[in-house]
Amino acid sequence: KRADVLIERENEVWVVELRFNAQSSAIGRLLTYCQLLRQDNPFGKPLDGYLVTNKFDSEVRAVAEALRIKYVVI
């Protein structure tokens, strides 16, 4: 169980899930990665989840935002 990308910033770490045509399952995976990292956070910094996808889905975005996950469509 590994996040696709971890980006360490000065004051936080971004946990990034890259998913083609992301569905709600991508949110579950991202929440899992974040929770596992929080249990043993080697960075000692707050973690922020990012879901990056190629296709907009209003329901997935709504759930992501409700869970404080950044939803990015490229």
CSV table of N, CA and C in Angstrom, one decimal:
chain,number,residue,atom,x,y,z
A,1,LYS,N,0.8,-1.2,0.0
A,1,LYS,CA,0.0,0.0,0.0
A,1,LYS,C,0.9,1.2,0.0
A,2,ARG,N,1.0,1.9,-1.2
A,2,ARG,CA,1.8,3.0,-1.3
A,2,ARG,C,1.1,4.1,-2.1
A,3,ALA,N,1.3,5.3,-1.6
A,3,ALA,CA,0.8,6.5,-2.4
A,3,ALA,C,1.6,6.6,-3.7
A,4,ASP,N,0.9,7.1,-4.7
A,4,ASP,CA,1.6,7.3,-6.0
A,4,ASP,C,2.7,8.3,-5.9
A,5,VAL,N,2.4,9.4,-5.2
A,5,VAL,CA,3.4,10.5,-5.0
A,5,VAL,C,3.4,11.1,-3.6
A,6,LEU,N,4.5,11.3,-3.0
A,6,LEU,CA,4.6,12.1,-1.8
A,6,LEU,C,5.5,13.3,-2.1
A,7,ILE,N,4.9,14.5,-1.7
A,7,ILE,CA,5.7,15.8,-2.0
A,7,ILE,C,5.9,16.4,-0.6
A,8,GLU,N,7.1,16.5,-0.2
A,8,GLU,CA,7.4,17.2,1.1
A,8,GLU,C,7.6,18.6,0.8
A,9,ARG,N,6.8,19.4,1.5
A,9,ARG,CA,6.9,20.9,1.4
A,9,ARG,C,7.5,21.4,2.8
A,10,GLU,N,7.7,22.6,2.9
A,10,GLU,CA,8.3,23.2,4.1
A,10,GLU,C,7.5,22.9,5.4
A,11,ASN,N,6.2,23.0,5.3
A,11,ASN,CA,5.3,22.8,6.4
A,11,ASN,C,4.3,21.7,6.3
A,12,GLU,N,4.3,20.9,5.3
A,12,GLU,CA,3.3,19.9,5.1
A,12,GLU,C,3.8,18.9,4.1
A,13,VAL,N,3.1,17.8,4.0
A,13,VAL,CA,3.4,16.7,3.0
A,13,VAL,C,2.1,16.5,2.2
A,14,TRP,N,2.3,16.5,0.9
A,14,TRP,CA,1.1,16.1,0.0
A,14,TRP,C,1.2,14.7,-0.3
A,15,VAL,N,0.1,14.0,0.0
A,15,VAL,CA,-0.1,12.6,-0.4
A,15,VAL,C,-1.0,12.6,-1.6
A,16,VAL,N,-0.4,12.1,-2.8
A,16,VAL,CA,-1.1,12.3,-4.1
A,16,VAL,C,-1.5,10.9,-4.6
A,17,GLU,N,-2.8,10.8,-5.0
A,17,GLU,CA,-3.3,9.6,-5.7
A,17,GLU,C,-3.5,10.1,-7.1
A,18,LEU,N,-2.9,9.4,-8.1
A,18,LEU,CA,-3.1,9.7,-9.5
A,18,LEU,C,-4.0,8.6,-10.1
A,19,ARG,N,-5.2,9.0,-10.6
A,19,ARG,CA,-6.1,8.0,-11.0
A,19,ARG,C,-6.8,8.5,-12.3
A,20,PHE,N,-6.7,7.6,-13.3
A,20,PHE,CA,-7.4,7.8,-14.6
A,20,PHE,C,-8.9,7.6,-14.4
A,21,ASN,N,-9.7,8.5,-14.8
A,21,ASN,CA,-11.2,8.5,-14.6
A,21,ASN,C,-11.6,8.1,-13.1
A,22,ALA,N,-11.1,8.9,-12.2
A,22,ALA,CA,-11.2,8.6,-10.8
A,22,ALA,C,-12.7,8.4,-10.3
A,23,GLN,N,-12.9,7.3,-9.6
A,23,GLN,CA,-14.2,7.1,-9.0
A,23,GLN,C,-14.0,7.2,-7.4
A,24,SER,N,-15.1,6.9,-6.7
A,24,SER,CA,-15.0,7.0,-5.2
A,24,SER,C,-14.0,6.1,-4.6
A,25,SER,N,-13.6,5.0,-5.3
A,25,SER,CA,-12.6,4.1,-4.7
A,25,SER,C,-11.3,4.7,-4.6
A,26,ALA,N,-11.0,5.7,-5.5
A,26,ALA,CA,-9.7,6.4,-5.4
A,26,ALA,C,-9.6,7.2,-4.1
A,27,ILE,N,-10.8,7.7,-3.6
A,27,ILE,CA,-10.8,8.5,-2.4
A,27,ILE,C,-10.5,7.5,-1.2
A,28,GLY,N,-11.1,6.3,-1.3
A,28,GLY,CA,-10.8,5.3,-0.2
A,28,GLY,C,-9.3,4.9,-0.2
A,29,ARG,N,-8.7,4.8,-1.3
A,29,ARG,CA,-7.3,4.4,-1.3
A,29,ARG,C,-6.5,5.6,-0.7
A,30,LEU,N,-6.8,6.8,-1.1
A,30,LEU,CA,-6.1,8.0,-0.6
A,30,LEU,C,-6.2,8.1,0.9
A,31,LEU,N,-7.5,7.9,1.4
A,31,LEU,CA,-7.7,7.9,2.8
A,31,LEU,C,-6.9,6.9,3.6
A,32,THR,N,-6.8,5.7,3.0
A,32,THR,CA,-6.0,4.6,3.5
A,32,THR,C,-4.5,5.0,3.6
A,33,TYR,N,-4.0,5.5,2.5
A,33,TYR,CA,-2.6,5.9,2.5
A,33,TYR,C,-2.3,7.0,3.6
A,34,CYS,N,-3.2,8.0,3.7
A,34,CYS,CA,-3.0,9.1,4.7
A,34,CYS,C,-3.1,8.5,6.1
A,35,GLN,N,-4.0,7.6,6.4
A,35,GLN,CA,-4.1,7.1,7.7
A,35,GLN,C,-2.9,6.2,8.1
A,36,LEU,N,-2.4,5.4,7.2
A,36,LEU,CA,-1.2,4.7,7.4
A,36,LEU,C,0.0,5.5,7.7
A,37,LEU,N,0.1,6.6,7.0
A,37,LEU,CA,1.2,7.6,7.2
A,37,LEU,C,1.1,8.3,8.5
A,38,ARG,N,-0.2,8.6,8.9
A,38,ARG,CA,-0.4,9.3,10.1
A,38,ARG,C,0.0,8.5,11.3
A,39,GLN,N,-0.2,7.2,11.2
A,39,GLN,CA,0.2,6.3,12.3
A,39,GLN,C,1.7,6.2,12.6
A,40,ASP,N,2.5,6.4,11.6
A,40,ASP,CA,3.9,6.4,11.7
A,40,ASP,C,4.5,7.5,10.8
A,41,ASN,N,4.2,8.7,11.1
A,41,ASN,CA,4.6,9.8,10.2
A,41,ASN,C,6.1,10.1,10.3
A,42,PRO,N,6.9,9.7,9.3
A,42,PRO,CA,8.3,9.9,9.3
A,42,PRO,C,8.7,11.4,9.0
A,43,PHE,N,7.7,12.2,8.5
A,43,PHE,CA,8.0,13.6,8.2
A,43,PHE,C,7.8,14.5,9.4
A,44,GLY,N,6.9,14.1,10.3
A,44,GLY,CA,6.6,15.0,11.5
A,44,GLY,C,5.8,16.2,11.0
A,45,LYS,N,5.1,16.2,9.9
A,45,LYS,CA,4.4,17.3,9.4
A,45,LYS,C,3.0,16.9,9.1
A,46,PRO,N,2.1,17.9,9.0
A,46,PRO,CA,0.7,17.5,8.6
A,46,PRO,C,0.7,17.0,7.2
A,47,LEU,N,-0.3,16.1,6.9
A,47,LEU,CA,-0.5,15.5,5.6
A,47,LEU,C,-1.7,16.0,5.0
A,48,ASP,N,-1.6,16.3,3.7
A,48,ASP,CA,-2.8,16.8,2.9
A,48,ASP,C,-2.9,15.8,1.7
A,49,GLY,N,-4.2,15.3,1.5
A,49,GLY,CA,-4.5,14.4,0.4
A,49,GLY,C,-4.9,15.2,-0.9
A,50,TYR,N,-4.3,14.7,-2.0
A,50,TYR,CA,-4.7,15.2,-3.3
A,50,TYR,C,-5.1,14.1,-4.2
A,51,LEU,N,-6.2,14.2,-4.8
A,51,LEU,CA,-6.7,13.3,-5.9
A,51,LEU,C,-6.6,14.0,-7.2
A,52,VAL,N,-5.7,13.4,-8.1
A,52,VAL,CA,-5.5,14.0,-9.4
A,52,VAL,C,-6.0,13.0,-10.4
A,53,THR,N,-6.9,13.6,-11.3
A,53,THR,CA,-7.5,12.7,-12.3
A,53,THR,C,-7.6,13.5,-13.6
A,54,ASN,N,-8.1,12.8,-14.6
A,54,ASN,CA,-8.2,13.4,-16.0
A,54,ASN,C,-9.6,13.7,-16.3
A,55,LYS,N,-10.6,13.3,-15.5
A,55,LYS,CA,-12.0,13.5,-15.9
A,55,LYS,C,-12.8,14.0,-14.7
A,56,PHE,N,-13.5,15.1,-14.9
A,56,PHE,CA,-14.3,15.7,-13.8
A,56,PHE,C,-15.5,14.8,-13.5
A,57,ASP,N,-15.8,14.6,-12.2
A,57,ASP,CA,-16.9,13.9,-11.7
A,57,ASP,C,-17.4,14.7,-10.5
A,58,SER,N,-18.6,15.3,-10.6
A,58,SER,CA,-19.1,16.1,-9.6
A,58,SER,C,-19.4,15.4,-8.3
A,59,GLU,N,-19.8,14.1,-8.3
A,59,GLU,CA,-20.0,13.4,-7.1
A,59,GLU,C,-18.7,13.1,-6.4
A,60,VAL,N,-17.7,12.7,-7.1
A,60,VAL,CA,-16.3,12.4,-6.5
A,60,VAL,C,-15.8,13.7,-6.0
A,61,ARG,N,-15.9,14.8,-6.7
A,61,ARG,CA,-15.4,16.1,-6.2
A,61,ARG,C,-16.1,16.4,-4.9
A,62,ALA,N,-17.4,16.3,-4.8
A,62,ALA,CA,-18.2,16.6,-3.6
A,62,ALA,C,-17.7,15.8,-2.4
A,63,VAL,N,-17.5,14.5,-2.6
A,63,VAL,CA,-17.0,13.7,-1.5
A,63,VAL,C,-15.6,14.1,-1.1
A,64,ALA,N,-14.8,14.3,-2.1
A,64,ALA,CA,-13.4,14.7,-1.8
A,64,ALA,C,-13.4,16.0,-1.0
A,65,GLU,N,-14.1,16.9,-1.4
A,65,GLU,CA,-14.1,18.2,-0.7
A,65,GLU,C,-14.7,18.1,0.7
A,66,ALA,N,-15.7,17.2,0.9
A,66,ALA,CA,-16.3,17.0,2.2
A,66,ALA,C,-15.3,16.4,3.2
A,67,LEU,N,-14.3,15.6,2.6
A,67,LEU,CA,-13.3,14.9,3.4
A,67,LEU,C,-12.0,15.7,3.4
A,68,ARG,N,-12.0,16.9,2.9
A,68,ARG,CA,-10.9,17.9,2.9
A,68,ARG,C,-9.7,17.3,2.0
A,69,ILE,N,-10.1,16.7,1.0
A,69,ILE,CA,-9.1,16.2,0.0
A,69,ILE,C,-9.2,17.1,-1.2
A,70,LYS,N,-8.0,17.6,-1.7
A,70,LYS,CA,-8.0,18.4,-2.8
A,70,LYS,C,-8.2,17.6,-4.1
A,71,TYR,N,-9.1,18.1,-4.9
A,71,TYR,CA,-9.5,17.4,-6.2
A,71,TYR,C,-9.0,18.2,-7.4
A,72,VAL,N,-8.1,17.6,-8.1
A,72,VAL,CA,-7.5,18.3,-9.2
A,72,VAL,C,-7.8,17.5,-10.5
A,73,VAL,N,-8.3,18.2,-11.5
A,73,VAL,CA,-8.5,17.6,-12.9
A,73,VAL,C,-7.5,18.2,-13.8
A,74,ILE,N,-6.8,17.4,-14.5
A,74,ILE,CA,-5.8,17.9,-15.5
A,74,ILE,C,-6.2,17.4,-16.9
